[in-house]
PDB file of C-alpha atoms in Angstrom:
ATOM      1  CA  MET A   1      76.841-145.559  89.560  1.00 49.00           C
ATOM      2  CA  SER A   2      75.369-144.528  86.221  1.00 52.00           C
ATOM      3  CA  ASP A   3      75.484-140.857  87.286  1.00 57.00           C
ATOM      4  CA  ILE A   4      79.277-140.850  87.537  1.00 58.00           C
ATOM      5  CA  GLN A   5      81.003-139.785  84.351  1.00 57.00           C
ATOM      6  CA  SER A   6      83.755-142.156  83.284  1.00 53.00           C
ATOM      7  CA  PHE A   7      86.957-140.695  81.840  1.00 50.00           C
ATOM      8  CA  LYS A   8      89.197-142.738  79.612  1.00 55.00           C
ATOM      9  CA  ALA A   9      92.758-143.144  80.749  1.00 58.00           C
ATOM     10  CA  GLU A  10      94.765-140.963  78.396  1.00 65.00           C
ATOM     11  CA  GLN A  11      97.782-138.696  78.483  1.00 68.00           C
ATOM     12  CA  LYS A  12      97.312-135.356  80.235  1.00 64.00           C
ATOM     13  CA  TYR A  13      99.264-132.547  78.592  1.00 64.00           C
ATOM     14  CA  GLU A  14      98.298-128.986  79.530  1.00 65.00           C
ATOM     15  CA  THR A  15      95.775-126.762  81.259  1.00 65.00           C
ATOM     16  CA  PHE A  16      92.257-128.194  80.913  1.00 73.00           C
ATOM     17  CA  SER A  17      93.478-131.702  79.982  1.00 69.00           C
ATOM     18  CA  TYR A  18      91.687-133.226  82.957  1.00 71.00           C
ATOM     19  CA  LEU A  19      88.389-131.847  81.679  1.00 75.00           C
ATOM     20  CA  PRO A  20      86.367-133.106  78.699  1.00 80.00           C
ATOM     21  CA  GLN A  21      87.595-131.933  75.293  1.00 81.00           C
ATOM     22  CA  MET A  22      86.698-128.288  74.677  1.00 86.00           C
ATOM     23  CA  THR A  23      84.298-127.444  71.886  1.00 91.00           C
ATOM     24  CA  ASP A  24      85.261-124.975  69.163  1.00 93.00           C
ATOM     25  CA  GLU A  25      83.167-122.315  70.911  1.00 97.00           C
ATOM     26  CA  GLN A  26      84.917-122.946  74.235  1.00 94.00           C
ATOM     27  CA  ILE A  27      88.314-122.631  72.538  1.00 94.00           C
ATOM     28  CA  ARG A  28      87.117-119.360  70.974  1.00 97.00           C
ATOM     29  CA  GLN A  29      86.128-118.100  74.439  1.00 96.00           C
ATOM     30  CA  GLN A  30      89.532-119.024  75.867  1.00 94.00           C
ATOM     31  CA  ILE A  31      91.258-117.136  73.051  1.00 96.00           C
ATOM     32  CA  GLN A  32      88.999-114.147  73.710  1.00 97.00           C
ATOM     33  CA  TYR A  33      89.997-114.252  77.386  1.00 95.00           C
ATOM     34  CA  LEU A  34      93.682-114.432  76.427  1.00 95.00           C
ATOM     35  CA  VAL A  35      93.320-111.390  74.140  1.00 96.00           C
ATOM     36  CA  ASP A  36      91.237-109.497  76.736  1.00 96.00           C
ATOM     37  CA  GLN A  37      94.080-109.927  79.252  1.00 95.00           C
ATOM     38  CA  GLY A  38      96.453-108.240  76.794  1.00 95.00           C
ATOM     39  CA  TRP A  39      98.513-111.412  76.457  1.00 96.00           C
ATOM     40  CA  ASN A  40     100.309-112.203  73.196  1.00 97.00           C
ATOM     41  CA  PRO A  41      99.106-115.427  71.552  1.00 97.00           C
ATOM     42  CA  ALA A  42     101.622-117.949  70.270  1.00 97.00           C
ATOM     43  CA  ILE A  43     101.166-121.401  68.770  1.00 98.00           C
ATOM     44  CA  GLU A  44     103.464-124.393  69.221  1.00 96.00           C
ATOM     45  CA  HIS A  45     103.289-127.973  67.989  1.00 97.00           C
ATOM     46  CA  SER A  46     105.011-131.267  68.735  1.00 95.00           C
ATOM     47  CA  GLU A  47     104.905-134.926  67.903  1.00 95.00           C
ATOM     48  CA  PRO A  48     102.908-136.806  70.572  1.00 91.00           C
ATOM     49  CA  GLU A  49     105.937-138.909  71.541  1.00 91.00           C
ATOM     50  CA  ASN A  50     107.940-135.734  72.300  1.00 90.00           C
ATOM     51  CA  ALA A  51     105.162-133.806  74.037  1.00 87.00           C
ATOM     52  CA  PHE A  52     106.634-134.102  77.515  1.00 86.00           C
ATOM     53  CA  GLY A  53     109.945-132.613  76.476  1.00 83.00           C
ATOM     54  CA  SER A  54     110.604-128.953  77.086  1.00 83.00           C
ATOM     55  CA  TYR A  55     111.052-128.179  73.376  1.00 91.00           C
ATOM     56  CA  TRP A  56     108.038-127.706  71.110  1.00 94.00           C
ATOM     57  CA  TYR A  57     108.242-126.240  67.606  1.00 96.00           C
ATOM     58  CA  MET A  58     107.042-122.645  67.408  1.00 97.00           C
ATOM     59  CA  TRP A  59     104.507-121.945  64.667  1.00 97.00           C
ATOM     60  CA  LYS A  60     105.691-118.630  63.244  1.00 96.00           C
ATOM     61  CA  LEU A  61     106.439-115.841  65.734  1.00 95.00           C
ATOM     62  CA  PRO A  62     104.184-114.918  68.656  1.00 95.00           C
ATOM     63  CA  MET A  63     101.320-112.699  67.500  1.00 97.00           C
ATOM     64  CA  PHE A  64     102.362-109.568  69.384  1.00 96.00           C
ATOM     65  CA  GLY A  65      99.399-107.274  70.004  1.00 95.00           C
ATOM     66  CA  GLU A  66      96.911-109.456  68.106  1.00 96.00           C
ATOM     67  CA  GLN A  67      93.324-108.601  69.076  1.00 96.00           C
ATOM     68  CA  SER A  68      91.392-110.726  66.572  1.00 97.00           C
ATOM     69  CA  VAL A  69      90.200-114.111  67.780  1.00 98.00           C
ATOM     70  CA  ASP A  70      89.545-115.105  64.161  1.00 98.00           C
ATOM     71  CA  THR A  71      93.159-114.394  63.199  1.00 98.00           C
ATOM     72  CA  VAL A  72      94.429-116.570  66.061  1.00 98.00           C
ATOM     73  CA  LEU A  73      92.008-119.369  65.142  1.00 97.00           C
ATOM     74  CA  ALA A  74      93.098-119.166  61.489  1.00 98.00           C
ATOM     75  CA  GLU A  75      96.724-119.674  62.559  1.00 98.00           C
ATOM     76  CA  VAL A  76      95.731-122.626  64.773  1.00 97.00           C
ATOM     77  CA  GLU A  77      93.948-124.178  61.780  1.00 97.00           C
ATOM     78  CA  ALA A  78      96.939-123.538  59.493  1.00 98.00           C
ATOM     79  CA  CYS A  79      99.255-125.205  62.011  1.00 98.00           C
ATOM     80  CA  LYS A  80      96.919-128.208  62.324  1.00 96.00           C
ATOM     81  CA  LYS A  81      96.724-128.540  58.534  1.00 97.00           C
ATOM     82  CA  GLU A  82     100.496-128.316  58.093  1.00 97.00           C
ATOM     83  CA  ASN A  83     101.228-130.756  60.963  1.00 97.00           C
ATOM     84  CA  PRO A  84      98.308-133.210  60.994  1.00 94.00           C
ATOM     85  CA  GLY A  85      99.769-135.737  63.432  1.00 95.00           C
ATOM     86  CA  HIS A  86     101.046-133.200  65.935  1.00 96.00           C
ATOM     87  CA  LEU A  87      99.683-131.835  69.176  1.00 93.00           C
ATOM     88  CA  VAL A  88      98.986-128.103  68.936  1.00 95.00           C
ATOM     89  CA  ARG A  89      98.973-125.774  71.913  1.00 93.00           C
ATOM     90  CA  LEU A  90      98.089-122.141  72.345  1.00 95.00           C
ATOM     91  CA  ILE A  91     100.137-119.981  74.689  1.00 95.00           C
ATOM     92  CA  GLY A  92      99.379-116.541  76.067  1.00 96.00           C
ATOM     93  CA  TYR A  93     102.515-114.556  76.919  1.00 96.00           C
ATOM     94  CA  ASP A  94     102.096-111.928  79.634  1.00 94.00           C
ATOM     95  CA  ASN A  95     104.303-108.907  78.815  1.00 89.00           C
ATOM     96  CA  TYR A  96     104.021-107.458  82.293  1.00 90.00           C
ATOM     97  CA  ALA A  97     104.972-110.572  84.283  1.00 91.00           C
ATOM     98  CA  GLN A  98     107.376-111.746  81.539  1.00 90.00           C
ATOM     99  CA  CYS A  99     106.017-115.298  81.584  1.00 92.00           C
ATOM    100  CA  GLN A 100     103.291-117.501  80.164  1.00 92.00           C
ATOM    101  CA  GLY A 101      99.863-116.444  81.366  1.00 90.00           C
ATOM    102  CA  THR A 102      98.285-119.591  80.011  1.00 90.00           C
ATOM    103  CA  SER A 103      99.015-122.635  77.898  1.00 90.00           C
ATOM    104  CA  MET A 104      96.423-125.054  76.600  1.00 91.00           C
ATOM    105  CA  LEU A 105      96.239-127.902  74.148  1.00 90.00           C
ATOM    106  CA  VAL A 106      93.837-127.034  71.316  1.00 91.00           C
ATOM    107  CA  HIS A 107      94.407-130.058  69.054  1.00 90.00           C
ATOM    108  CA  LYS A 108      95.417-133.653  69.805  1.00 87.00           C
ATOM    109  CA  GLY A 109      96.588-134.679  66.343  1.00 76.00           C
TER     110      GLY A 109
END
């Protein structure tokens, strides 16, 4: 039984929430994938108690055409700093399909 990894019971919010918390490097790789797909990054945040509602606050406008992972990460950090108790998620908008290509929680407040 010691070989089985135990997961704490906690709220599951977005893509990857059933996996262990991503490292900073893994988040960077996910942002790189998002940019490589040509998707437009956007950042949203919400209070944990309102996270299951359909409305999250948008952090600035989506970053249309942004190709720099560092720029996206800087905006994630600015959002976290401005809203320390909030959940922060990163969204990749797909222009071609006119929908979200991905959405993942990058900070659990």
